[in-house]
Amino acid sequence: MIVFQLKMGCKSAMKTGLLCSQWGVLVVLLSLWLPQSLSQQTTSPSPQQKNKLKFRLAGYPRKHNEGRIEVFYNEEWGTFCDDDFSTENAHVLCRHLGFISATGWTHSAKYGKGTGKIWLDNVQCRGSEKSITDCKSQGWGNSDCTHDEDAGVVCKDERLPGFVESNVIEQVEENRVEEMRLRPVVSSAKKRMPITEGIVEVKYKDSWAQICDDGWTPKNSHVICGMFGFPQERKANKNFYKRIKKRAAKAKAKIIGSVNRLFAERQQNIYRLHSVACTGNEVHLSVCPLQFYEANATRACEGGMPAVVSCVPGPQFSLGNGQKKKTKSTFRVRLKGGAKTGEGRVEVLKDNEWGTVCDDRWNLLSASVVCRELGFGSAKEALTGARMGQGTGPVHMNEVQCSGQEKSIWNCPYKNVTSEDCQHVEDASVKCNTPYMGYKNSIRLSGGRSRNEGRMEVMTGVDVNGTEQWGLICGEGWGTKEAMVVCRQLGLGFANQGLQETWYWDGSNVTEMVMSGVKCTGNEMSLSYCQHHGSNINCKKTGTRFAAGVICSETASDLILNAPLVQQTVYIEDRPLHMLYCAAEENCLSSSAAKANWPYGHRRLLRFSSQIHNIGRADFRPKAGRHSWLWHECHRHYHSMDIFTHYDILTLNGSKVAEGHKASFCLEDVECLEGIAKRYECANFGEQGITVGCWDLYRHDIDCQWIDITDIKPGNYIFQVVINPNFEVAESDFTNNAMKCNCKYDGHRIWFHNCHIGDAFSEEAEKRFEQYPGQNNKIS
């Protein structure tokens, strides 16, 4: 009875009438009296038990990095009791889940009550343990809790280095499926990327093993193809592989000599898995029901052969696709704001307008439907909380619940969204599996101070000795868009800067110039798809001084203009010339103003307010440092960028009839979202920039916040604003930097209609906008 009460703890003692302080004294006395071996009964299980643990986050509502913590032990999922739970416990459990640490924990089943066993109670970790089994507890299955006391964890949203993302992190040493590959049998297929067909192999010890195809179904192939980045599977020619197997068996029978026998033994199939029975919805083979062969099972799989899978690549990865021709998009879903191909914020098209998806109940099944619909494989991760930046416009979907079989996210059950349901801070995102293309092998960075920066080098070939040959790229014309391609190709995130000079970096192993005139659109998956001069090198003898370089970053800013505000604030002002001397000095008037009869007369100005938001994941900072900012005495401010914004009036066929520009004077945080502090204020030579979640406001009554339309004739026009038009500062998304409005001018008054961000509408709606001859307002 005494031992029973010792395990029950303080909470149980209170139930029997003891005070907690009295119970504490009793525990101390009993621990002195009981044998040491008995007191150790509350410690960790054996190492054999450790090797069978899995961990996952569950519950609702939750984010991808928080939830009810559950453990798979003794072939059953169970929960943790919140008694004696601590941040130190959460640190250990978050590392099990692949996060670097915890930021907090929850009690009393905040994420809902679990089911099954409550496996651990009164867990006490120091925080540095490698496994939860190294922490003290009441022992497995010994708990006086109910599921009303299930514990949860909140993990820091940063992954452990080298972490392979999945929904369940297995802590199994012997029986686990971790690394896989498709091994092509035909030698010519090994040289083509992507590899779409081959024998499925799993990493086993220091070599590779096969899967028995006995009972293999297309659903298994569907899961495998999804893991390797392919949306669909196709039927493989098993007869071809059977013939190869027979030939190998005959060759083996004819082999003579110990060396050849050793070679033959190395070619034998070692079967690791059998009885795989996927439903087709799984995102990883390890989630499927399957069985492991014991020991070295070279004689297993009687009557069968290694599982062979053939996959259908998506349009972006089809063999022979040079990435040079842009095909017309017919998708009603797209990804925005991601650094890599196949990742980003999920946006869907409804009523010809793009909007986002709310992250309530967002999971891997729904994310995988999106990934496959776009020509990628299954989802590696379903992200919540606007991890890829906040979108704009409407939120079209909420509580999307796909089964995994749907061809499109629009075929999945979902709820319509009201403004009270979801905000853009809850935008859903995905990371999809994409095929291995070998792009990283053809370029490299050298001379930089970290792995995220360096001088650009491209591989030109291999010499007779098998040594790779590398060369530099000329920095002339090199910029942000080229750097975007390089950072994406190397998997280093977004481009922070594209450098035209790299003389200040280490040049001890500098190679010669081999490429110049590189021009990219910024969307290419590889630098090889960009234009360049070919064999005609412009700056062959300049050395490292003018060699191209890049600095990459995991995050980037994203500027966007408040289009409705422009439409609401536009008006015309006739301003006397004697009040425009300062504006003329800063080139804010049209060229004809120079011929005006100063100081008499006036200029007609189209005025409006512009509110520029940073919805990205990094602050927007001017490229130039403070030492190079220019002081303008006229307006008494510093210009941190030569051109920050373009304002244009265009005819319906795109010809420019009036223009303005805005230098980035006083680039600062005017207002921010609730809970976000202002960081930039340009007064007194302060730092300039726009913080994430903040916006800069140029009011309509500020000098140069206009277009001089003195010379344009009445008619129908398009008004256009472009932020960061020269790509001077890197952003995660440049497609939303332009804003357009229909504009009707009668010579006295002006009307704006249908103002919108450049990529907010469908292609069809955008075409109708460009052909629209004005607006519905009748001019009297």
Coordinates of N, CA, C and O in Angstrom, one line a residue, residues 87 162 238 346 350 396 455 502 516 621 648 675 682 687 750:
T87 N 8.6 23.1 -18.9 CA 9.2 23.5 -20.2 C 10.4 22.6 -20.5 O 10.6 22.3 -21.7
G162 N 19.4 19.1 -40.7 CA 19.3 17.8 -41.3 C 18.1 17.1 -41.1 O 17.9 15.9 -41.5
K238 N 6.7 -5.1 -66.2 CA 7.4 -6.1 -65.3 C 8.0 -7.2 -66.1 O 9.0 -7.7 -65.6
V346 N -0.7 28.8 -50.2 CA -1.7 28.2 -51.1 C -2.7 29.3 -51.5 O -3.3 29.9 -50.6
K350 N -11.3 32.0 -57.3 CA -12.7 31.9 -57.2 C -13.3 33.2 -57.7 O -12.9 34.3 -57.4
H396 N -10.7 32.5 -49.4 CA -11.8 31.8 -50.1 C -12.2 30.5 -49.4 O -13.4 30.1 -49.6
R455 N 31.2 33.8 -54.5 CA 31.4 34.1 -55.9 C 30.8 32.9 -56.7 O 31.0 31.8 -56.4
T502 N 33.2 41.2 -56.6 CA 33.5 40.3 -55.5 C 34.9 40.2 -55.1 O 35.5 39.2 -54.6
S516 N 29.3 35.1 -69.6 CA 28.9 36.5 -69.4 C 27.5 36.7 -70.0 O 27.0 35.9 -70.7
R621 N 14.8 46.7 -46.4 CA 15.8 47.7 -46.1 C 16.5 48.1 -47.4 O 16.7 47.3 -48.3
D648 N 2.7 55.7 -63.6 CA 2.6 55.9 -65.1 C 1.1 56.0 -65.5 O 0.3 55.3 -64.9
G675 N 0.4 44.8 -31.9 CA 1.4 43.9 -31.3 C 2.8 44.0 -32.0 O 3.8 43.4 -31.5
C682 N 12.9 57.9 -40.1 CA 14.0 58.5 -40.8 C 14.4 59.8 -40.3 O 15.4 60.4 -40.7
E687 N 17.5 55.2 -39.2 CA 17.5 54.1 -40.1 C 16.2 54.1 -41.0 O 15.1 54.4 -40.5
I750 N -11.5 63.3 -63.1 CA -10.9 62.0 -63.3 C -11.6 60.9 -62.5 O -12.0 61.2 -61.3

